[in-house]
Amino acid sequence: MEKIRKFLEEDIGQGDITTALTIPPSITVEAEIIAKESGIIAGIEEARTFLESVGFQASALVADGSKIDRKRVILKIVGNAQTLLSIERTLLNLLSRMSGIATKTNRVVNKVGHAGYKTRVACTRKVAPGLSYFDKKAVALGGGDTHRFHLDDLVLIKDNHLTVIGDLSEILKKVTGTVSFSKKIEIEVSNAADALKAAETGADIVMLDNFSPEEIREAMVLLEKEGLREGILIEASGGITEENVLEFADTGVDIVSLGEITDSAKALDISLGVVKIKKE
Amino acid sequence: MEKIRKFLEEDIGQGDITTALTIPPSITVEAEIIAKESGIIAGIEEARTFLESVGFQASALVADGSKIDRKRVILKIVGNAQTLLSIERTLLNLLSRMSGIATKTNRVVNKVGHAGYKTRVACTRKVAPGLSYFDKKAVALGGGDTHRFHLDDLVLIKDNHLTVIGDLSEILKKVTGTVSFSKKIEIEVSNAADALKAAETGADIVMLDNFSPEEIREAMVLLEKEGLREGILIEASGGITEENVLEFADTGVDIVSLGEITDSAKALDISLGVVKIKKE
Amino acid sequence: MEKIRKFLEEDIGQGDITTALTIPPSITVEAEIIAKESGIIAGIEEARTFLESVGFQASALVADGSKIDRKRVILKIVGNAQTLLSIERTLLNLLSRMSGIATKTNRVVNKVGHAGYKTRVACTRKVAPGLSYFDKKAVALGGGDTHRFHLDDLVLIKDNHLTVIGDLSEILKKVTGTVSFSKKIEIEVSNAADALKAAETGADIVMLDNFSPEEIREAMVLLEKEGLREGILIEASGGITEENVLEFADTGVDIVSLGEITDSAKALDISLGVVKIKKE
Amino acid sequence: MEKIRKFLEEDIGQGDITTALTIPPSITVEAEIIAKESGIIAGIEEARTFLESVGFQASALVADGSKIDRKRVILKIVGNAQTLLSIERTLLNLLSRMSGIATKTNRVVNKVGHAGYKTRVACTRKVAPGLSYFDKKAVALGGGDTHRFHLDDLVLIKDNHLTVIGDLSEILKKVTGTVSFSKKIEIEVSNAADALKAAETGADIVMLDNFSPEEIREAMVLLEKEGLREGILIEASGGITEENVLEFADTGVDIVSLGEITDSAKALDISLGVVKIKKE
Amino acid sequence: MEKIRKFLEEDIGQGDITTALTIPPSITVEAEIIAKESGIIAGIEEARTFLESVGFQASALVADGSKIDRKRVILKIVGNAQTLLSIERTLLNLLSRMSGIATKTNRVVNKVGHAGYKTRVACTRKVAPGLSYFDKKAVALGGGDTHRFHLDDLVLIKDNHLTVIGDLSEILKKVTGTVSFSKKIEIEVSNAADALKAAETGADIVMLDNFSPEEIREAMVLLEKEGLREGILIEASGGITEENVLEFADTGVDIVSLGEITDSAKALDISLGVVKIKKE
Amino acid sequence: MEKIRKFLEEDIGQGDITTALTIPPSITVEAEIIAKESGIIAGIEEARTFLESVGFQASALVADGSKIDRKRVILKIVGNAQTLLSIERTLLNLLSRMSGIATKTNRVVNKVGHAGYKTRVACTRKVAPGLSYFDKKAVALGGGDTHRFHLDDLVLIKDNHLTVIGDLSEILKKVTGTVSFSKKIEIEVSNAADALKAAETGADIVMLDNFSPEEIREAMVLLEKEGLREGILIEASGGITEENVLEFADTGVDIVSLGEITDSAKALDISLGVVKIKKE
C-alpha cells in the first residue's frame, strides 16, 4: 500500500493541475476499469485495497488470476472525481504490468502442461527495479513459481561466486557447515562434471546454467547413473523462452526458469472510463 | 541515487547470505558488464554514479545513448567482491530495462526518420510504477520525446475530464483564465469537430486520440481549411505501434506517441562477469 | 498529508509531555480556529483533511481564498483533547504562513488591478525550503500566478547558464532542438539586445531581469519595432516590491514577479481556542 | 544534511531540464555567494557541509553569526557546473531565510541591550513548518534564546490546558509529582492572581501571556510582595514586536518572546554568481 | 504508529507466505493476548491503536501500568485471520519488551519505596537502538523517571566533555551564559571536589558517576557543609543494580539511575491464541 | 548503515546541545572503545563502517565473534570531537546489545558442545522490534543458528494456523502443492501424533512445541519406529533456557531454539573514552 502511494506521489509531482483547474472538488463519479484485451488479470487486490484506502468504494468483478475476455469490466469504482482522475494512470500502469506478466506466465505454464510435462515454470530475479513484489505476485497468479524473493531466503551459489573462490567443493563444505537449517542450498553449474560434484556434496537444488537441451540430457543421465537424481531438484536456466520451452521441459528437469516472463512481458491493455456523474 | 539504493535494499532483504557465506570480506575483484545483444545503451551514468557512491572504481567504455554491437564491454568495475555480488542483479535489472526501452525507441525513431518524416516520436505516461524517471530518460537516450514528467507540468485535458464536465469550450475558458503562464495546454479529442473547437479556443497542442490514419487526415484538412493549423502542435496517440507507425507519420501530424516503448519493451540482455581476482 | 505528518513528528519529538501529564486521554473537546487579523485565508483544505485523517470532525466556516475580517472563526473542530493540544502549533503555523502569503499576494494583485493594469502578478522560486507546494498554493489562493513548480516543468535559462555557455543563440538552438514539445522555453536577459535575440530565436517567454522601469520601456519599444512582441510573453523580475509594483506594471509587461510575496510575507495571526469540554 | 537533500529533491522534480539541455556535464566552475544586503549571516555551516557532501570545494569567507556589509562574498564554491546550477535556488532559499531571521533577531537583541536592559530575547514555536531546526539555529546565531525545541523538552502548561482541566493548582500538583527531574516546568497565565498561584506551587518559569506592560508591572509587584520573585523566571509573551519591545523589557521581566522573529522576518537578499569557467 | 508499521514491514519481508498459502482471505477470528507470567503490563495502548489502524477491533482488558497475575488475558482482538497471523510476532515482541522493562523498573522502585526511601529511580539512555520512545515509556509505566529523551532536552556535561575541555568552571561559565532558559544543566563528576565546584557554579543537577556508596556519603557531607545541598538535585549513576540499589538509596541522593532496567530486562512471556473462528 | 543513521537521528533530536555549547567545532580527538566485561564481541563491523561513513578513522582491534577479556580495547577512533560525543551513546548501545546477545548465545552453544552433543542452538523471531538484522547477526557471531529472517523465507505452520484451519494434512497438501521449490516447509506440532502426520506428509522440519524432554523422547521413538526420522530435521522449542538446555539436547533432536538469547540477554558493558586531544 505504502509503495503504491509512493508511485502515486512520484507521478503527481505538486498536484494534478489539469484536474484541479477543470473538475469541481465536490463531484462524485462512477467509473469502470476495463481490460481491452483478453488475458490473466493480476493486481486487482492491490488496486482495490489502495482505492479503499483513499476513500473509494471499489468492487472487483473478477478475481486475481482469472482468465478474462476482452472488453471485460474488472473493477467498479465510486468516489471523488478529482482524486480518481489524479490516480488513474498509476493504477492502470500497475494493473497493466501485473496482468501482462501473469498472462505471459500463464501461456508458458499452459504450453508446458498441455504438452504433458510436469515441469515447473519459474521466474528469475530479472524484475523491474523496485517492483519485485508485484512482478513475483503476478507470476504466481499466472501459475508460475516465484523462486527466491530476497538474497537471504535461499543460498544460491552462482558462476561469479565460483570464479572468485575457485573450488566448488570448498564452497559447498563451507556453506553446509554454517548456513541456517531453515534454508535450501542451490548451486549453478556450467558443466555436467560440476553438476555431479554439487549433487554429491549436498546441494538441495542444482541449476544447469546455459545448457543446451542435449547437454542437459547428458547431465541427467550421468546423475542417474551415479544414483544422485533422487532427493535433488534440477533447474534449467538461461536461454529459455516461450518459443523453445518444450525442448527444455522434455529433458526431464524439474524446473525451467525464464527471465523474459518478468523483464519482457507485454503490458495488458487496460483502461478506465467514467460512466456516470453524480453532481453534488 | 537514493532511489537505486532503495531498489537494492528491497532486493537484498537482510543481506546476501550466499555471498556472506562464501566470499571472504577482503577480496577485491575486477569485473566487466557486457551487453550480450546489440542495441542502444542507457543507464550507464546511473550505474557508474551508484557504483562510485558505494566505493567502486567504475569506468564507462561507452556513453549513454551509443549504439553498440553484441558482446561489447560497457563498464569496467574494480572493488570489493562481496559488495559487487550483492548488487549485481539490481544493477543489471536497471541497465537491461533502460537499454531495452532506449533500443525500442531508437528503432521507431529511425524507422520514421529513414522514411523521410519529421514527426517526433514521444512516449506516454505508461511507465512501470516508480520508474518514471528512468523510463523517460531511456526514451530520451533513444532519441524520443519524453512528453510530460508529472501531472503538474502540462495541462492535459483528457476524455474523462470531458465526460465529467461535458463542455469542451467551458473547460478551456476556465483553464486559460487561471493556469500559470509557464504551462502549455493540451487537449485530447475524439473527433474532428472537437479538434477544431480546441484549436479555436487556444490550446497549444491538440491530441487526436484513437483516430485512424484516415480520420487524422480529415481532421488535418479541416484545421488547415479553417486556418487553425499554424502555431498549434498536433499529436496522434492510441493504437500506434512500431509496426504501423509510418501510416501515422504520413498523416502530417507533428508528434506520434506510443505506450509500448515504455510498457512493453524487451529488456536488453546484459550480464556481469568477474574477470580477475586480487586476493588481499 | 504525509508532509504535514512529518512537520508534526518533528515538532512533537518523543511526545507532548505537558499534555500527557495534564489531560486525561478520554476527554473530547470542541475548539475553534480564529483569525485575529483580517486577510485572505489559505490552508483550510490542508488543515481540514489533516484533522480528519487523525480522527477529528472538522468543519470549515470559510473557503480557502476568502477575504475575512478579524476575529472570524474559520474552522470548528471536535475531537480528542490530547491529540488536539499536541498538533495545535503545527496546524497554526501552516495556516498562518499560507494565509500570510495569500494576503500579501492579494494586496499586490489588487493594487495592480485597481490601477487598471492587466499585468499578471507571479511568485518566484524564493520559497521556504520544503514548503514550495504550500507557498505556491497560497499564492494561487491570493490570486497570483504560481510560475514554475519544479526545475523540470519549464526551460528557464538564467544568467548563470549564459555565463557558463556564453552565447545566447547557441544555447537557444540547442534547447529548441531537444526539449520536449510539452514544455515552454523562457530566457532571462539582462539587456535589450539579448531580449531581441531571445525573441528572434524562438523563446516563448522573455524575462527582463533587474531592469529599471525605463529600461523595460526601451526594450518593449525595440521588440515592437522589430515585430517580435506578438506571441511572446514578457516578464519583469528583480527589485519589484509591493511598493513599486505599479511603476513596473505601467511598462506594459505581461507578468511581474516578486520574491517577497513568498519569502518575506508577514504571518497572519491565527489562534486556536478550546470552547467546550465534553468529559467522557 | 538529510533534510537539505529532501528540500532539493522537492525542488528538482525529475531533474533540472534547463541545465541538462544547456550545460555539458564535464564543466567545472568557480562561483561566489554574495549577500546583497547587510545583516547577520546564518546557514553558512549547513551550506558548506551540504556542498561538500555533494562534491564541491566550499570555503566560507565569514563565520555564521557575523555581521556583514552589503556586497560581501560569503562563500566560494568550486565544482561541477550542472550540479551547482541545479542546487542554487535551494541553497539560497535556506541561507536567505536563516540570515533574515538572524538579522531580525539581532536587531531586537541589540535594541534591548543598547537600552541597557538585561532581558533575554527569545523566539516561540511559531516557525515555518518543517524548518524548526533551521529557524531556531538562526535565532541563536542572532543572539536570541531558542526556547523549547520539541514538545518534550519543557513542560509548558498553556491556556488550552487550563481550559480543559480548570484548576491550575490541580494541574501543577499532578505535574510536579510525575514529570522527570530533568525537565523545567513553565506555566502560561492570563492574570496576576494565576501568576501568584503558579509561583507558589513550584513552577520554574511563569509566562505572562498577552499582558500589557502595565499589567506585567502589577504582577511583578505582587510577586515580589509575596516573596515569590526569587528563583523563578518571568517571561512576557504575546503582542511583543521589534517596535514595542523596550516597553516590555522595561517591566523587569527576565525574558521577552516574539513570534515575529521566526514567522515574519524578511529574507536577506543573497545571490550566487558564476565567476570563472574551467572547461574540461 | 508509523514506527510500529516499520517494525512490521521489516519482519514481513515480501509477505507472510505461510499464512497466504494456508489461510483463506475471508476468515475472521477472535483472539486473545495472554500474559503467561505475572508482571507490569506496558504497550497496551500502542498495541491497541496499531491494531485499530489496521482494521481490528481491539479491547484492552487491563490498563497500561497495571500489575497482573500470570495467565491473565490482556487484550481481545477480532478481525481478519490472515492479517492477525502476519502481525502476531511483531506485536508480541513489542509488548514483551515493554512489559519486561516496566516489570523490572517496578521491582526496583518498590524495593526502594518499601525500604522507606524517597529516592527516585531513573533510567539512562542505555536503550535498544531505535526503541528509545518505547523503552522510556515502559520505564514511566513501571513508576521510574524517564530522564532525558533526546540530546537536546537537558544539558548534561559528561566525563568526555571534561576530558576534551579540561576545566569544569570554564565549561560551566560558557554553558550558563548561552543555554536557553528552558533547559536544566546537569554535570557528571568523578570526585567530591568537582561536585562542589559544579554546585557552586550553578548546575541544577550534579551526577556522581561511579562513586561507591561511601564516596557518595562523603560528597554529600561536603556539599552540606558548604551550604550547597539546597536547590540542587544529586543523582548517583554507574554500577547500580536491582541487587545493590538500597545501599545507594541510603546515601540520601535524590535520584539513582540504572542502565540495566532498559538494556538488560528479561522480556515478559506473552502469547497470542486464536479462540474462535467465524468463517465468512 | 541507513538504519544506524536513523537510530542516531532519533537520539539526537534537534542536536546535541551540550556538545555544541562546550566543544569547539575544530577539535580532533583520539578515543577508545573498551569492553569492561569479558564476552563475545559483536557489532564491530557495523560500528566501524558507520564511523567511517561519518568521517572517522576507525580501526578494529578485535574481529567480530572473538572472545575477549575485560578491559580490552576493541576499537580505536580518530576524528572530530563534537561528532564523536554526539554519536557515542547510539554506538555503544548497538555494540552492547549485539555483544550481549553473542555472549549469551555462545555460552549456550559451548554448554551443548562441551557436553558432547551435536544439537544446533537456534534463536527464534523474539527479537527487539526493528532490530531483527542486528539481533540475528549477533546470534550467528555467537555460534548460533539464525533460523528464519522474514516471514517469507520459510513456510512455518504454527499452532494458530492449525486452530484456524483444523486439519494438518489438508494444510500440508495445500502448501506442498503451491509453495516455491526454493523454500523449506516446517510444521509446529503439539503432540506426537501430529509429529508423525507432519513427517509423513512431507515436512522438511518438524518443530516439537512446548514438549517436555520426556515427551520429545517418546515422539522420537515413534518417528524412528515408523521409519520417518531420516531426511527430516527435528526442532525443540518452548521453555528451553540456558539452564535446562542439556536436558533437551540429550533427547536427540537436531535443533533447540531459545527465545531468551535474543529477548532477554544482558547487555555487555562497553564504554568510550577520549584518550588524546589534538587541538587544531
JSON list of N, CA, C and O in Angstrom, two decimals, chain F residues 64-89:
[
{"chain": "F", "resi": 64, "resn": "ASP", "atom": "N", "xyz": [34.87, -9.33, 14.89]},
{"chain": "F", "resi": 64, "resn": "ASP", "atom": "CA", "xyz": [33.54, -9.75, 15.33]},
{"chain": "F", "resi": 64, "resn": "ASP", "atom": "C", "xyz": [33.57, -11.24, 15.64]},
{"chain": "F", "resi": 64, "resn": "ASP", "atom": "O", "xyz": [34.11, -12.04, 14.87]},
{"chain": "F", "resi": 65, "resn": "GLY", "atom": "N", "xyz": [32.98, -11.61, 16.74]},
{"chain": "F", "resi": 65, "resn": "GLY", "atom": "CA", "xyz": [32.91, -13.01, 17.10]},
{"chain": "F", "resi": 65, "resn": "GLY", "atom": "C", "xyz": [34.06, -13.47, 18.00]},
{"chain": "F", "resi": 65, "resn": "GLY", "atom": "O", "xyz": [34.05, -14.59, 18.50]},
{"chain": "F", "resi": 66, "resn": "SER", "atom": "N", "xyz": [35.05, -12.59, 18.21]},
{"chain": "F", "resi": 66, "resn": "SER", "atom": "CA", "xyz": [36.17, -13.00, 19.10]},
{"chain": "F", "resi": 66, "resn": "SER", "atom": "C", "xyz": [35.74, -12.98, 20.55]},
{"chain": "F", "resi": 66, "resn": "SER", "atom": "O", "xyz": [34.91, -12.18, 20.96]},
{"chain": "F", "resi": 67, "resn": "LYS", "atom": "N", "xyz": [36.39, -13.85, 21.31]},
{"chain": "F", "resi": 67, "resn": "LYS", "atom": "CA", "xyz": [36.19, -13.87, 22.76]},
{"chain": "F", "resi": 67, "resn": "LYS", "atom": "C", "xyz": [37.21, -12.91, 23.35]},
{"chain": "F", "resi": 67, "resn": "LYS", "atom": "O", "xyz": [38.40, -12.99, 23.04]},
{"chain": "F", "resi": 68, "resn": "ILE", "atom": "N", "xyz": [36.78, -11.99, 24.17]},
{"chain": "F", "resi": 68, "resn": "ILE", "atom": "CA", "xyz": [37.72, -11.03, 24.73]},
{"chain": "F", "resi": 68, "resn": "ILE", "atom": "C", "xyz": [37.65, -11.01, 26.25]},
{"chain": "F", "resi": 68, "resn": "ILE", "atom": "O", "xyz": [36.63, -11.33, 26.85]},
{"chain": "F", "resi": 69, "resn": "ASP", "atom": "N", "xyz": [38.79, -10.61, 26.85]},
{"chain": "F", "resi": 69, "resn": "ASP", "atom": "CA", "xyz": [38.82, -10.43, 28.30]},
{"chain": "F", "resi": 69, "resn": "ASP", "atom": "C", "xyz": [38.32, -9.03, 28.66]},
{"chain": "F", "resi": 69, "resn": "ASP", "atom": "O", "xyz": [38.25, -8.17, 27.80]},
{"chain": "F", "resi": 70, "resn": "ARG", "atom": "N", "xyz": [38.05, -8.80, 29.94]},
{"chain": "F", "resi": 70, "resn": "ARG", "atom": "CA", "xyz": [37.60, -7.47, 30.35]},
{"chain": "F", "resi": 70, "resn": "ARG", "atom": "C", "xyz": [38.74, -6.46, 30.20]},
{"chain": "F", "resi": 70, "resn": "ARG", "atom": "O", "xyz": [39.89, -6.79, 30.20]},
{"chain": "F", "resi": 71, "resn": "LYS", "atom": "N", "xyz": [38.37, -5.24, 30.04]},
{"chain": "F", "resi": 71, "resn": "LYS", "atom": "CA", "xyz": [39.29, -4.10, 29.88]},
{"chain": "F", "resi": 71, "resn": "LYS", "atom": "C", "xyz": [40.00, -4.15, 28.53]},
{"chain": "F", "resi": 71, "resn": "LYS", "atom": "O", "xyz": [41.05, -3.53, 28.36]},
{"chain": "F", "resi": 72, "resn": "ARG", "atom": "N", "xyz": [39.46, -4.85, 27.58]},
{"chain": "F", "resi": 72, "resn": "ARG", "atom": "CA", "xyz": [40.09, -4.93, 26.27]},
{"chain": "F", "resi": 72, "resn": "ARG", "atom": "C", "xyz": [39.63, -3.77, 25.39]},
{"chain": "F", "resi": 72, "resn": "ARG", "atom": "O", "xyz": [38.44, -3.51, 25.29]},
{"chain": "F", "resi": 73, "resn": "VAL", "atom": "N", "xyz": [40.60, -3.09, 24.77]},
{"chain": "F", "resi": 73, "resn": "VAL", "atom": "CA", "xyz": [40.25, -2.05, 23.79]},
{"chain": "F", "resi": 73, "resn": "VAL", "atom": "C", "xyz": [39.82, -2.75, 22.51]},
{"chain": "F", "resi": 73, "resn": "VAL", "atom": "O", "xyz": [40.54, -3.59, 21.98]},
{"chain": "F", "resi": 74, "resn": "ILE", "atom": "N", "xyz": [38.64, -2.42, 22.01]},
{"chain": "F", "resi": 74, "resn": "ILE", "atom": "CA", "xyz": [38.16, -3.13, 20.82]},
{"chain": "F", "resi": 74, "resn": "ILE", "atom": "C", "xyz": [38.16, -2.27, 19.55]},
{"chain": "F", "resi": 74, "resn": "ILE", "atom": "O", "xyz": [38.24, -2.77, 18.46]},
{"chain": "F", "resi": 75, "resn": "LEU", "atom": "N", "xyz": [38.10, -0.94, 19.73]},
{"chain": "F", "resi": 75, "resn": "LEU", "atom": "CA", "xyz": [38.12, -0.04, 18.56]},
{"chain": "F", "resi": 75, "resn": "LEU", "atom": "C", "xyz": [38.91, 1.20, 18.92]},
{"chain": "F", "resi": 75, "resn": "LEU", "atom": "O", "xyz": [38.76, 1.72, 20.02]},
{"chain": "F", "resi": 76, "resn": "LYS", "atom": "N", "xyz": [39.72, 1.68, 17.99]},
{"chain": "F", "resi": 76, "resn": "LYS", "atom": "CA", "xyz": [40.38, 2.98, 18.15]},
{"chain": "F", "resi": 76, "resn": "LYS", "atom": "C", "xyz": [39.78, 3.93, 17.13]},
{"chain": "F", "resi": 76, "resn": "LYS", "atom": "O", "xyz": [39.60, 3.57, 15.97]},
{"chain": "F", "resi": 77, "resn": "ILE", "atom": "N", "xyz": [39.47, 5.15, 17.56]},
{"chain": "F", "resi": 77, "resn": "ILE", "atom": "CA", "xyz": [38.77, 6.10, 16.71]},
{"chain": "F", "resi": 77, "resn": "ILE", "atom": "C", "xyz": [39.51, 7.43, 16.71]},
{"chain": "F", "resi": 77, "resn": "ILE", "atom": "O", "xyz": [39.88, 7.92, 17.77]},
{"chain": "F", "resi": 78, "resn": "VAL", "atom": "N", "xyz": [39.69, 8.02, 15.53]},
{"chain": "F", "resi": 78, "resn": "VAL", "atom": "CA", "xyz": [40.26, 9.37, 15.46]},
{"chain": "F", "resi": 78, "resn": "VAL", "atom": "C", "xyz": [39.32, 10.23, 14.63]},
{"chain": "F", "resi": 78, "resn": "VAL", "atom": "O", "xyz": [38.93, 9.84, 13.53]},
{"chain": "F", "resi": 79, "resn": "GLY", "atom": "N", "xyz": [38.97, 11.40, 15.16]},
{"chain": "F", "resi": 79, "resn": "GLY", "atom": "CA", "xyz": [38.11, 12.29, 14.38]},
{"chain": "F", "resi": 79, "resn": "GLY", "atom": "C", "xyz": [37.56, 13.43, 15.20]},
{"chain": "F", "resi": 79, "resn": "GLY", "atom": "O", "xyz": [38.00, 13.67, 16.33]},
{"chain": "F", "resi": 80, "resn": "ASN", "atom": "N", "xyz": [36.58, 14.10, 14.61]},
{"chain": "F", "resi": 80, "resn": "ASN", "atom": "CA", "xyz": [36.01, 15.30, 15.21]},
{"chain": "F", "resi": 80, "resn": "ASN", "atom": "C", "xyz": [35.35, 15.04, 16.57]},
{"chain": "F", "resi": 80, "resn": "ASN", "atom": "O", "xyz": [34.51, 14.16, 16.72]},
{"chain": "F", "resi": 81, "resn": "ALA", "atom": "N", "xyz": [35.73, 15.88, 17.56]},
{"chain": "F", "resi": 81, "resn": "ALA", "atom": "CA", "xyz": [35.26, 15.67, 18.92]},
{"chain": "F", "resi": 81, "resn": "ALA", "atom": "C", "xyz": [33.75, 15.87, 19.05]},
{"chain": "F", "resi": 81, "resn": "ALA", "atom": "O", "xyz": [33.06, 15.07, 19.69]},
{"chain": "F", "resi": 82, "resn": "GLN", "atom": "N", "xyz": [33.22, 16.92, 18.43]},
{"chain": "F", "resi": 82, "resn": "GLN", "atom": "CA", "xyz": [31.78, 17.18, 18.54]},
{"chain": "F", "resi": 82, "resn": "GLN", "atom": "C", "xyz": [30.96, 16.01, 18.02]},
{"chain": "F", "resi": 82, "resn": "GLN", "atom": "O", "xyz": [30.05, 15.53, 18.70]},
{"chain": "F", "resi": 83, "resn": "THR", "atom": "N", "xyz": [31.32, 15.54, 16.83]},
{"chain": "F", "resi": 83, "resn": "THR", "atom": "CA", "xyz": [30.57, 14.44, 16.25]},
{"chain": "F", "resi": 83, "resn": "THR", "atom": "C", "xyz": [30.67, 13.20, 17.13]},
{"chain": "F", "resi": 83, "resn": "THR", "atom": "O", "xyz": [29.67, 12.52, 17.40]},
{"chain": "F", "resi": 84, "resn": "LEU", "atom": "N", "xyz": [31.86, 12.91, 17.60]},
{"chain": "F", "resi": 84, "resn": "LEU", "atom": "CA", "xyz": [32.05, 11.69, 18.39]},
{"chain": "F", "resi": 84, "resn": "LEU", "atom": "C", "xyz": [31.20, 11.70, 19.65]},
{"chain": "F", "resi": 84, "resn": "LEU", "atom": "O", "xyz": [30.52, 10.71, 19.96]},
{"chain": "F", "resi": 85, "resn": "LEU", "atom": "N", "xyz": [31.18, 12.83, 20.35]},
{"chain": "F", "resi": 85, "resn": "LEU", "atom": "CA", "xyz": [30.42, 12.87, 21.60]},
{"chain": "F", "resi": 85, "resn": "LEU", "atom": "C", "xyz": [28.92, 12.78, 21.31]},
{"chain": "F", "resi": 85, "resn": "LEU", "atom": "O", "xyz": [28.15, 12.29, 22.13]},
{"chain": "F", "resi": 86, "resn": "SER", "atom": "N", "xyz": [28.51, 13.22, 20.14]},
{"chain": "F", "resi": 86, "resn": "SER", "atom": "CA", "xyz": [27.08, 13.15, 19.81]},
{"chain": "F", "resi": 86, "resn": "SER", "atom": "C", "xyz": [26.64, 11.74, 19.44]},
{"chain": "F", "resi": 86, "resn": "SER", "atom": "O", "xyz": [25.49, 11.38, 19.64]},
{"chain": "F", "resi": 87, "resn": "ILE", "atom": "N", "xyz": [27.52, 10.93, 18.87]},
{"chain": "F", "resi": 87, "resn": "ILE", "atom": "CA", "xyz": [27.10, 9.60, 18.44]},
{"chain": "F", "resi": 87, "resn": "ILE", "atom": "C", "xyz": [27.48, 8.52, 19.44]},
{"chain": "F", "resi": 87, "resn": "ILE", "atom": "O", "xyz": [27.05, 7.37, 19.31]},
{"chain": "F", "resi": 88, "resn": "GLU", "atom": "N", "xyz": [28.26, 8.89, 20.45]},
{"chain": "F", "resi": 88, "resn": "GLU", "atom": "CA", "xyz": [28.76, 7.92, 21.42]},
{"chain": "F", "resi": 88, "resn": "GLU", "atom": "C", "xyz": [27.71, 6.95, 21.95]},
{"chain": "F", "resi": 88, "resn": "GLU", "atom": "O", "xyz": [27.86, 5.74, 21.87]},
{"chain": "F", "resi": 89, "resn": "ARG", "atom": "N", "xyz": [26.61, 7.48, 22.45]},
{"chain": "F", "resi": 89, "resn": "ARG", "atom": "CA", "xyz": [25.63, 6.61, 23.12]},
{"chain": "F", "resi": 89, "resn": "ARG", "atom": "C", "xyz": [24.98, 5.61, 22.15]},
{"chain": "F", "resi": 89, "resn": "ARG", "atom": "O", "xyz": [24.82, 4.43, 22.46]}
]
